[in-house]
Coordinates of C-alpha atoms and ligand atoms in Angstrom, one line a residue:
X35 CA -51.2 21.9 40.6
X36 CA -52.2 18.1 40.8
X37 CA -49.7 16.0 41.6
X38 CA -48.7 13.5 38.9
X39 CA -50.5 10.2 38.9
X40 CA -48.9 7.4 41.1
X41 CA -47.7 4.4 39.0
X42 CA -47.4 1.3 41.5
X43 CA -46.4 -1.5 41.1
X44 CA -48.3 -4.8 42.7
X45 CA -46.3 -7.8 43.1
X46 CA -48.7 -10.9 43.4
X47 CA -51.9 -12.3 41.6
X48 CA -54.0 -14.0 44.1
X49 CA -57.5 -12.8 46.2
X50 CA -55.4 -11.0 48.8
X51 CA -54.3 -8.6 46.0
X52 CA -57.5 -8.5 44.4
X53 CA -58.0 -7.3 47.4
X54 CA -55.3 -4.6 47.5
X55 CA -56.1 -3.6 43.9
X56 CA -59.3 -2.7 45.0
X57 CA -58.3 -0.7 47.6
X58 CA -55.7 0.8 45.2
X59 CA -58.7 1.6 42.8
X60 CA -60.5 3.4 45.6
X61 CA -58.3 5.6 47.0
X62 CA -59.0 8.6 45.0
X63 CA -56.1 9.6 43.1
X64 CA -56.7 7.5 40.6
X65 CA -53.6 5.2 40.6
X66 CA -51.8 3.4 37.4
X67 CA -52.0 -0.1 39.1
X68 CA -49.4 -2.8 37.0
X69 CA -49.1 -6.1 38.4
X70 CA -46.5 -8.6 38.5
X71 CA -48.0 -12.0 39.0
X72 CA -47.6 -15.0 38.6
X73 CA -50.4 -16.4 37.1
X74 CA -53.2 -14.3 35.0
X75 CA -55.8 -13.4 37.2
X76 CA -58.6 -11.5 35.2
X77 CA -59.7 -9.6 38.4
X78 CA -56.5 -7.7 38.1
X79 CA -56.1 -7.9 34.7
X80 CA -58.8 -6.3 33.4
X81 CA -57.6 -3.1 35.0
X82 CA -54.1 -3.5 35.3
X83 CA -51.9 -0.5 33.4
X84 CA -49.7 -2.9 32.5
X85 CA -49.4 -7.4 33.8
X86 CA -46.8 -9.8 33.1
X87 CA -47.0 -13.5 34.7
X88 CA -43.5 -14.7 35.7
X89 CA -41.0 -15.6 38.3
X90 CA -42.5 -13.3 41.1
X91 CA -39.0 -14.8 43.4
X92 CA -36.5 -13.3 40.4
X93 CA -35.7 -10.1 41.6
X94 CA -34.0 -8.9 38.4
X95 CA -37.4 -10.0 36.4
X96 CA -39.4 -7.8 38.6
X97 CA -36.9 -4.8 38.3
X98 CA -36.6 -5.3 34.5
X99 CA -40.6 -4.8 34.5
X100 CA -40.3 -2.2 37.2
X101 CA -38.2 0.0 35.3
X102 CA -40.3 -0.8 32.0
X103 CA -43.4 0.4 33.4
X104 CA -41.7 3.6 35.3
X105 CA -43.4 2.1 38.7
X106 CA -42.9 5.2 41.3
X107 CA -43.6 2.9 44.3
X108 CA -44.4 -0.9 44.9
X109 CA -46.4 -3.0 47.5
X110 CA -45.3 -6.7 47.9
X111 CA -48.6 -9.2 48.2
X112 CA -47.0 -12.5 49.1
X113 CA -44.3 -13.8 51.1
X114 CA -41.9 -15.6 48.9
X115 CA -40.7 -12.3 46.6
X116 CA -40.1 -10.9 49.9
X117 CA -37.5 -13.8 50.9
X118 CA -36.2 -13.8 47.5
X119 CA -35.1 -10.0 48.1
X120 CA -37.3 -8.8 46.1
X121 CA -38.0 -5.1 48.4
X122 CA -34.3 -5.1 48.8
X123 CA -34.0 -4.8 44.5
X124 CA -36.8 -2.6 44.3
X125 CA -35.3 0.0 46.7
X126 CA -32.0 -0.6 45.2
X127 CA -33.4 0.4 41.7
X128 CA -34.7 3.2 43.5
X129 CA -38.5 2.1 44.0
X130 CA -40.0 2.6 47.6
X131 CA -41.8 -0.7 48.1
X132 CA -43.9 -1.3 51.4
X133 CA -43.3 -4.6 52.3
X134 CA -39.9 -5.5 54.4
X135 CA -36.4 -6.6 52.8
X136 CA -35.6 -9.8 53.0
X137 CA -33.4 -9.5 56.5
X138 CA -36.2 -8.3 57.9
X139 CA -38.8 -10.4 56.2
X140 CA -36.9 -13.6 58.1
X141 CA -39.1 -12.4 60.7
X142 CA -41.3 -14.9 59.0
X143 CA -38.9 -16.9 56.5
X144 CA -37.4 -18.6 60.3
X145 CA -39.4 -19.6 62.9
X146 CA -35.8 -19.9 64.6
X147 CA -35.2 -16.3 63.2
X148 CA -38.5 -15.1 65.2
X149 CA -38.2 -16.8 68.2
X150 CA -34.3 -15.5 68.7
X151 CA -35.0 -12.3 68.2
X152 CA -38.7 -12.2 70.5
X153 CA -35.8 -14.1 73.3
X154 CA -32.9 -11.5 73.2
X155 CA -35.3 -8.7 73.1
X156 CA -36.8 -9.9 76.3
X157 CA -40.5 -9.6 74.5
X158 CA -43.0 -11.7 76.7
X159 CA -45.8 -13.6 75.1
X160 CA -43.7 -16.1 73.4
X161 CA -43.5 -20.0 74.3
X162 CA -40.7 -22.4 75.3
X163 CA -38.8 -23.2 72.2
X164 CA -35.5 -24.5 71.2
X165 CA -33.6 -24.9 67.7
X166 CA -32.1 -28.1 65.9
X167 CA -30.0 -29.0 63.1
X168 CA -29.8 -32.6 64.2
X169 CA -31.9 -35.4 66.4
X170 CA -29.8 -34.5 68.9
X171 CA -31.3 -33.3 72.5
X172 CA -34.9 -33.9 70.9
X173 CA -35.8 -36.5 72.6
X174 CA -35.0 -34.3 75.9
X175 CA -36.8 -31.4 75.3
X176 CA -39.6 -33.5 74.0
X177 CA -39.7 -35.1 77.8
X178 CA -39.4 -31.5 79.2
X179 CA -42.7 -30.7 77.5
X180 CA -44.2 -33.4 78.6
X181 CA -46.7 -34.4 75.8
X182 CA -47.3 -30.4 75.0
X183 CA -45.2 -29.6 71.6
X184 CA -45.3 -28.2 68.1
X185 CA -42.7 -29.5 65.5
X186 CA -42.1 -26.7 63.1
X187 CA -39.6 -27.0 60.2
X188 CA -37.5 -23.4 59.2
X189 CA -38.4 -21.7 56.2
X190 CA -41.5 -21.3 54.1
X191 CA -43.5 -24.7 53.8
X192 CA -46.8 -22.7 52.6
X193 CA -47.8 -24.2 55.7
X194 CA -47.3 -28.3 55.8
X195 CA -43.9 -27.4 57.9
X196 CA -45.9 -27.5 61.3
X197 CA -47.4 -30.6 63.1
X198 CA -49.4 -30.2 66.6
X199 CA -48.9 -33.2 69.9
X200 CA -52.8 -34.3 69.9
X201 CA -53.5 -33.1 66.0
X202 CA -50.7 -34.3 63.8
X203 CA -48.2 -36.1 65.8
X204 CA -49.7 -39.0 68.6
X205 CA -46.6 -39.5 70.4
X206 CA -43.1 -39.0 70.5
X207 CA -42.2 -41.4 68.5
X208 CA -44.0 -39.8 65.6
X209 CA -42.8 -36.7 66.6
X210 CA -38.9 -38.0 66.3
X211 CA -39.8 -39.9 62.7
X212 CA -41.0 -36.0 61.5
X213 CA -38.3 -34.4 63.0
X214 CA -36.0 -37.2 60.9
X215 CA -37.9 -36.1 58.0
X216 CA -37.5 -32.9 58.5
X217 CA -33.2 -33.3 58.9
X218 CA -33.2 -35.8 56.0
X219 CA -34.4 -32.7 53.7
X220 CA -31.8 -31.0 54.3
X221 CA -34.0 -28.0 57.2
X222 CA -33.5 -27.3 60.2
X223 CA -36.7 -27.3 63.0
X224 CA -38.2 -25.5 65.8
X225 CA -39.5 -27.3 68.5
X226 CA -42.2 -25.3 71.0
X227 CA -44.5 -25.7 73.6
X228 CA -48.0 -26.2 72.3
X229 CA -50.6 -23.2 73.7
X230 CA -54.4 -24.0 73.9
X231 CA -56.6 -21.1 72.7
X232 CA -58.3 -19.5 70.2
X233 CA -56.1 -17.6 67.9
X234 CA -56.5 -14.7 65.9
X235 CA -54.6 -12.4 63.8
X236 CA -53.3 -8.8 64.7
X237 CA -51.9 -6.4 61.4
X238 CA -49.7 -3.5 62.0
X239 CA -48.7 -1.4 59.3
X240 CA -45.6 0.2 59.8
X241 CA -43.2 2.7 58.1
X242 CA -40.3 2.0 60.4
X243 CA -41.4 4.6 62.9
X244 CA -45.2 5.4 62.7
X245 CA -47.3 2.1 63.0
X246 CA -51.3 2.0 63.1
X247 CA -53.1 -1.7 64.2
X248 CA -55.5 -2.9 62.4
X249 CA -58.9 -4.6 63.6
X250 CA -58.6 -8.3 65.2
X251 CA -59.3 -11.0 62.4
X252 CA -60.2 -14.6 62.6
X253 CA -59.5 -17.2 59.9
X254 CA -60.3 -20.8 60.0
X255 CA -57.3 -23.2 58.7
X256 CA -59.8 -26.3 58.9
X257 CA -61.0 -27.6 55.4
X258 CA -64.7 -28.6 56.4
X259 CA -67.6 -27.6 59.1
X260 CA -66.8 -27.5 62.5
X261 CA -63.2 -26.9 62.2
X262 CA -62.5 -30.9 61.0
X263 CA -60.5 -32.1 58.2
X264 CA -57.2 -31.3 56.9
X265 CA -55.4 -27.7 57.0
X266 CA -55.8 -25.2 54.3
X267 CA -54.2 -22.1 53.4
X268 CA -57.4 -20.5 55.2
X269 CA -60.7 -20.7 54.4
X270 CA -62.5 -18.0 55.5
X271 CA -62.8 -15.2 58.5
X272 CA -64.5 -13.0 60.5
X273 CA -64.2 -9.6 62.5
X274 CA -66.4 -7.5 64.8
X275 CA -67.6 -4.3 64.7
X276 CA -65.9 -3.7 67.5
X277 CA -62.5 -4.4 65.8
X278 CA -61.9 -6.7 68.8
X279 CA -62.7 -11.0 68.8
X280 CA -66.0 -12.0 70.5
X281 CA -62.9 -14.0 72.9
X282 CA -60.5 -11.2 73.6
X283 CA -60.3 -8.6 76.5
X284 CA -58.6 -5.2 76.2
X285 CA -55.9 -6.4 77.8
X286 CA -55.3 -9.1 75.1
X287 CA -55.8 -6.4 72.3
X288 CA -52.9 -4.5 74.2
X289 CA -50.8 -7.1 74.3
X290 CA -51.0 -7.9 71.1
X291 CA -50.2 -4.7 69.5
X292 CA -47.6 -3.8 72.3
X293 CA -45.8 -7.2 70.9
X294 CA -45.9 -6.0 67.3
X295 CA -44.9 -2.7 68.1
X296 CA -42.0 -4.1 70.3
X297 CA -41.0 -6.7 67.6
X298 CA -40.8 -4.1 64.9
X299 CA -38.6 -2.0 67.2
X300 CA -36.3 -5.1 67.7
X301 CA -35.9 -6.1 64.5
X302 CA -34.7 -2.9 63.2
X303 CA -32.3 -3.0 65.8
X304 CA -31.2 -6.1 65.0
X305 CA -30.9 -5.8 61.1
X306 CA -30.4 -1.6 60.9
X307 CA -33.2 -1.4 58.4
X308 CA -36.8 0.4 59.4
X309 CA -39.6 -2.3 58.6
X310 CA -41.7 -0.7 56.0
X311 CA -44.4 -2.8 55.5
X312 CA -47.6 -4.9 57.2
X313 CA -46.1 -7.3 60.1
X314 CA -48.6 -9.9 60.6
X315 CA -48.9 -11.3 64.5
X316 CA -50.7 -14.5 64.6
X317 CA -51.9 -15.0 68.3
X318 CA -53.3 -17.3 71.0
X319 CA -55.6 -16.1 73.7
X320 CA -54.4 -18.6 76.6
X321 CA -55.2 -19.0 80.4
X322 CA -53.4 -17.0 81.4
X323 CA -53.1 -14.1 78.5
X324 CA -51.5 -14.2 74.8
X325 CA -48.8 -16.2 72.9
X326 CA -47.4 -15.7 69.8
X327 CA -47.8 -18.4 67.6
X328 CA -45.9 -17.1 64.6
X329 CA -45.1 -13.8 62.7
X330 CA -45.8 -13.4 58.7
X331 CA -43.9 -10.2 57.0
X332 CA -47.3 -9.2 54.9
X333 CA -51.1 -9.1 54.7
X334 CA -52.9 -12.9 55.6
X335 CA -55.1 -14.9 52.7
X336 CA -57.8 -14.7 53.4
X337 CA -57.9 -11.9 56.3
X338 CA -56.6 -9.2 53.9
X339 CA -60.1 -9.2 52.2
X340 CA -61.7 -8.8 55.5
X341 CA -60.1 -5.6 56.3
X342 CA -59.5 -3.8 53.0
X343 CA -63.4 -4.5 52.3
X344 CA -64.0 -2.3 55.5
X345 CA -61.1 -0.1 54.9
X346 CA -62.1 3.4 54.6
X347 CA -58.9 5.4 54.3
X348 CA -56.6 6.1 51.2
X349 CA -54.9 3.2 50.9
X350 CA -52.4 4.4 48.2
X351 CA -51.6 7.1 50.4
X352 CA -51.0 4.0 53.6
X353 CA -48.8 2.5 50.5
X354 CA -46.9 5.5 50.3
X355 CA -46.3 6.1 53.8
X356 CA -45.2 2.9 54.6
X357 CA -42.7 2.3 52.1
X358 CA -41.5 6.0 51.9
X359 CA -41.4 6.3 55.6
X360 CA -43.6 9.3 55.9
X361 CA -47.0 7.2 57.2
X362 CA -49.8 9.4 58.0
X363 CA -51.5 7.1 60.0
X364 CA -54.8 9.6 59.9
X365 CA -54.9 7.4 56.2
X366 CA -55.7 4.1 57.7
X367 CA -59.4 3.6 59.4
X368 CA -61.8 0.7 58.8
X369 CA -65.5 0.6 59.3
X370 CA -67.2 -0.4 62.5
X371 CA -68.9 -3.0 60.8
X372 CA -68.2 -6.8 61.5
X373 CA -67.2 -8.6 58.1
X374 CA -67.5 -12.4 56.8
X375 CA -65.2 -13.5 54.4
X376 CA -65.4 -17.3 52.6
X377 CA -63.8 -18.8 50.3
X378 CA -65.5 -21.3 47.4
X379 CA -62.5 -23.8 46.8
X380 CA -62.7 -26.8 44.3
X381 CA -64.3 -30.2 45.6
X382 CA -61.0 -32.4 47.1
X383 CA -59.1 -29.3 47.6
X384 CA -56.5 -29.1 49.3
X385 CA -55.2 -32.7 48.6
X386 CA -57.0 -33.8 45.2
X387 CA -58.6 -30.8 44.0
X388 CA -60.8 -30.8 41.3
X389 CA -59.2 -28.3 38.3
X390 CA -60.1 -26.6 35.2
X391 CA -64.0 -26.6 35.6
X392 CA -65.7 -23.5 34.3
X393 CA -66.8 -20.8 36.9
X394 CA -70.2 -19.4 36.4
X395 CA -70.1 -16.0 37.8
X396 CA -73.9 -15.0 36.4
X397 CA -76.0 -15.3 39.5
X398 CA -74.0 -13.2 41.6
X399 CA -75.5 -9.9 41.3
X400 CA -72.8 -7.5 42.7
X401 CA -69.0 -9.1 42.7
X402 CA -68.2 -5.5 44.3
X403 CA -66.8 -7.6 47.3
X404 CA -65.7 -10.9 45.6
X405 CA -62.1 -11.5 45.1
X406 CA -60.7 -13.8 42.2
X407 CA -58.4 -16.2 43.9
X408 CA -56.8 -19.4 41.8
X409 CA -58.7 -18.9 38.7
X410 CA -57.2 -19.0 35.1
X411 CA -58.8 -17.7 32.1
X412 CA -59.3 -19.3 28.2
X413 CA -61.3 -18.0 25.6
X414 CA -63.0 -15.8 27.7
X415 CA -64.3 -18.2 30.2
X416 CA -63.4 -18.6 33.9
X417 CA -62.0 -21.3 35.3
X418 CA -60.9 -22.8 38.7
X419 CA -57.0 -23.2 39.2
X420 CA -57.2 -25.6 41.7
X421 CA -56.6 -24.0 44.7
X422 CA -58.5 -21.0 47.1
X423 CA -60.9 -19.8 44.3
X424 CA -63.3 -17.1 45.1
X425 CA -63.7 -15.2 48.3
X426 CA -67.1 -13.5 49.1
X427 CA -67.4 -10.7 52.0
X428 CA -70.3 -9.5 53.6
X429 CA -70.3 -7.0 55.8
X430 CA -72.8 -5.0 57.8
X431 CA -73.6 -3.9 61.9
X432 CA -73.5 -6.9 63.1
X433 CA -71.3 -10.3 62.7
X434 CA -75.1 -12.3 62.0
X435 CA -75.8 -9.5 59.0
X436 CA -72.5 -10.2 57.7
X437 CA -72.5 -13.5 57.5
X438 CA -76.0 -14.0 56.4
X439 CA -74.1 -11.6 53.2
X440 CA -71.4 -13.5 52.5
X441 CA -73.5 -17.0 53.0
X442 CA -75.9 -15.9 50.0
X443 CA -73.2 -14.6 48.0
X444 CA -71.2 -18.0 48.2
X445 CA -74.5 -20.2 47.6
X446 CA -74.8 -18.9 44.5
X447 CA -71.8 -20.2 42.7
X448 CA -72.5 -23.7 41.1
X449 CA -70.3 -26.2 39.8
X450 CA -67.7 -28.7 41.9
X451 CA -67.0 -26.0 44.5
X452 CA -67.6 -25.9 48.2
X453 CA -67.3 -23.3 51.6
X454 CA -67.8 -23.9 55.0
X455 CA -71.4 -22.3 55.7
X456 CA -70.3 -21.9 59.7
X457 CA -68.2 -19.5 59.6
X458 CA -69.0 -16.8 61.0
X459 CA -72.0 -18.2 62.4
X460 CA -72.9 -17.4 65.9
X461 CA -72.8 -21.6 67.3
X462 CA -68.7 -21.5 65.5
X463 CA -68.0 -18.4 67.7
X464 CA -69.7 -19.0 70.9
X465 CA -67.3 -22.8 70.7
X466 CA -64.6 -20.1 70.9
X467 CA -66.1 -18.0 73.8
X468 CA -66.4 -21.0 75.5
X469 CA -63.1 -22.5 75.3
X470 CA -61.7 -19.6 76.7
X471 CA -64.6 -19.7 79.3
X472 CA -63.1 -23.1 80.2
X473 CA -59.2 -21.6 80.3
X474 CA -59.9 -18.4 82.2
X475 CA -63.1 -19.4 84.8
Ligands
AMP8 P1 -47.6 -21.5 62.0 O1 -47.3 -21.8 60.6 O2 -46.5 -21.3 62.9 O3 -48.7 -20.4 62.2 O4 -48.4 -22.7 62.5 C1 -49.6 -23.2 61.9 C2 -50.7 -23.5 62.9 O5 -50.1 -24.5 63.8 C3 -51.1 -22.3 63.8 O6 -52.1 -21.6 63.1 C4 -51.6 -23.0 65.0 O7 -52.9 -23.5 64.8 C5 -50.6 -24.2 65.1 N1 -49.5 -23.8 66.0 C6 -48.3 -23.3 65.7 N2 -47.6 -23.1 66.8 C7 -48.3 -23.5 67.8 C8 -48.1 -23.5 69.3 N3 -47.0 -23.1 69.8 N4 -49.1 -24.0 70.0 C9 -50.3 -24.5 69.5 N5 -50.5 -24.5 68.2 C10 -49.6 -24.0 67.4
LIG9 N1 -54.2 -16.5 57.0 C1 -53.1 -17.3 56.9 C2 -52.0 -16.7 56.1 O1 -52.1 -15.8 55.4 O2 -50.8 -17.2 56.3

């Protein structure tokens, strides 16, 4: 008899589940996909069972359209339904969702939160930190790290919580005004030792006892060539064929994993809940071996359309397992091709972007592996939302092939819209196989 046809629920409407309703689409059963957003994004749309736009962070609005659609199971995209409690009211109303409750999604909601629980597990690979609610003992610890900190407010800043010594803060001083700001808003802060190293990202998908790695991603936070301008959300990344980082050794890859697997052990202990869901390690390969810079509680934008583009599994089925606690982790492989991924994003983006310009779609030939990021749609017509806009990945044997796929798929899109051509490319990767040339000797 065939089993009766799955009816998930996605929560989220941007390229990273594009991405996932892809996958979804692939995975041979033939899933009812319905999709809580909230904007409408016509990549989902178009073959969504069933799409509302709304409050994704009101749990009740997403378990009122839950329980209208008869979802069977859900998978969470972002990170703010997640700290909303969003998992926790889809379980409640009796919906296994992969993607962690909301205790457990802290794990990236607090950068206090993480660093706590990596220090009373005893997990190495994490840097000198402390935690304030005031000014006071800043200026201290500032002196102890002698020039060498990060400032990082608590709680989700979409990224514009964290400011580097050398990048974003020039001295002390500067340091102690953001750290007022920080206080005067009401947040607490985090204040860690700054590593030196190129990072990359780590994804472990995990039904609370079962847990299968992903292959090492790279993104690039820098707006323009050459990894200059301001920070974005992420525009673009790469991985090798080899599922490792042209930079890494096996023993990095090790650690890596070994510190995921070890985190999702401690926070279950910690909160008495199994973490069912993709925990996100974003690393540093240092001098002398890896730190973790932060933990996210879900796929990363833009890395998520490097991997499900070479995902060769049944992803409903890795769905399933995660948030059901029955992962077969024989559902989860990836190609051993390397993969490009880059994003178009509108002229002045991310400070002034440019916004409601038409997308012409016509040149591109096969949008198989395109994702529709911050687009909107009137009367038919496309247009750009004002934020990450299209994605492109190329894939192929090697990380040259790839990128050369990606490049021409990204030239062909006209209009105020722009990409950073080097990524990917062999000169931006062998900067990072020489910087850690220059740490390790
Ligand atoms: P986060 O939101 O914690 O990932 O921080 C954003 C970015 O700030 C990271 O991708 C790093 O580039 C940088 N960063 C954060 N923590 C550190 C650290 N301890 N040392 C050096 N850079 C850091
Ligand atoms: N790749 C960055 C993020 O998803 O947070």
């Amino acid at each position: 008899m065939r089993a009766p046809m799955t009816k998930i629920l996605l929560i989220g409407s941007g390229a990273r589940e594009h991405a996932i309703f892809k996958a979804l689409l692939r995975s041979n059963e033939s899933p009812e996909i319905q999709v809580f957003g909230s904007t409408v994004n016509p990549g989902l749309s178009g073959q969504a069972a069933a799409y509302t736009s709304g409050p994704m962070t009101d749990p009740e609005a997403v378990v009122q359209f839950a329980k209208k659609s008869a979802s069977d199971l859900a998978i969470v995209g972002p990170e703010a339904p997640l700290d909303a409690g969003v998992a926790d009211a889809l379980v409640e109303a009796g919906i296994p969702t992969a993607g962690p409750l909301k205790a457990l999604a802290q794990i990236e909601s607090s950068k206090g939160f993480a660093r706590d629980l990596l220090q009373e597990y005893g997990i190495p690979g994490s840097p000198a930190y402390r935690r304030f609610t005031s000014l006071q003992g800043v200026d201290g610890f500032l002196a102890e790290l002698n020039g060498h900190f990060v400032v990082k407010a608590d709680g989700l800043m979409g990224g514009k919580g964290v400011k580097v010594s050398g990048e974003h803060l020039s001295s002390e001083k500067e340091a102690l005004s953001w750290c007022r700001e920080i206080v005067d808003s009401g947040s607490e802060f985090v204040i860690e030792e700054k590593c030196v190293g190129p990072e990359f990202s780590l994804f472990t998908f995990s039904d609370g006892k079962s847990v299968v790695h992903s292959p090492l991603v790279q993104d690039h936070k820098r707006a323009y060539v050459g990894d200059t301008g301001p920070n974005t959300g992420g525009m673009g990344s790469y991985s090798m064929p080899d599922h490792r980082m042209p930079f890494t050794d096996e023993s990095d890859y090790r650690a890596a994993a070994e510190m995921n697997e070890k985190t999702l052990e401690a926070l279950a202990s910690k909160t008495g809940s199994p973490y069912r869901g993709i925990l996100y390690g974003g690393f540093m390969a240092t001098a002398d071996g890896i730190r973790l810079i932060e933990y996210n509680a879900r796929f990363g934008d833009p890395e998520c359309m490097n991997l499900l583009t070479l995902f060769e599994g049944n992803f409903l089925a890795a769905v399933r397992g995660m948030a059901t606690g029955t992962l077969d982790p024989s559902s989860i492989s990836f190609r051993k091709e390397a993969s490009v991924c880059k994003y178009l994003v509108p002229e002045g983006y991310p400070d002034s972007p440019k916004k409601l310009f038409p997308i012409d779609l016509s040149a591109v030939a096969d949008c198989r592996d395109l994702y529709l990021g911050s687009v909107d749609e009137r009367d038919g017509q496309l247009l750009a939302a004002g934020s990450r806009t299209l994605a492109f990945v190329g894939t192929g044997p090697t990380l040259a092939e790839a990128e050369a796929a990606a490049e021409a798929l990204a030239v062909k899109v006209p209009g105020p819209l722009f990409h950073r051509p080097d990524i990917g490319t062999s000169e931006l990767v062998q900067k990072r196989i020489d910087l850690i040339k220059s740490l390790r000797g």
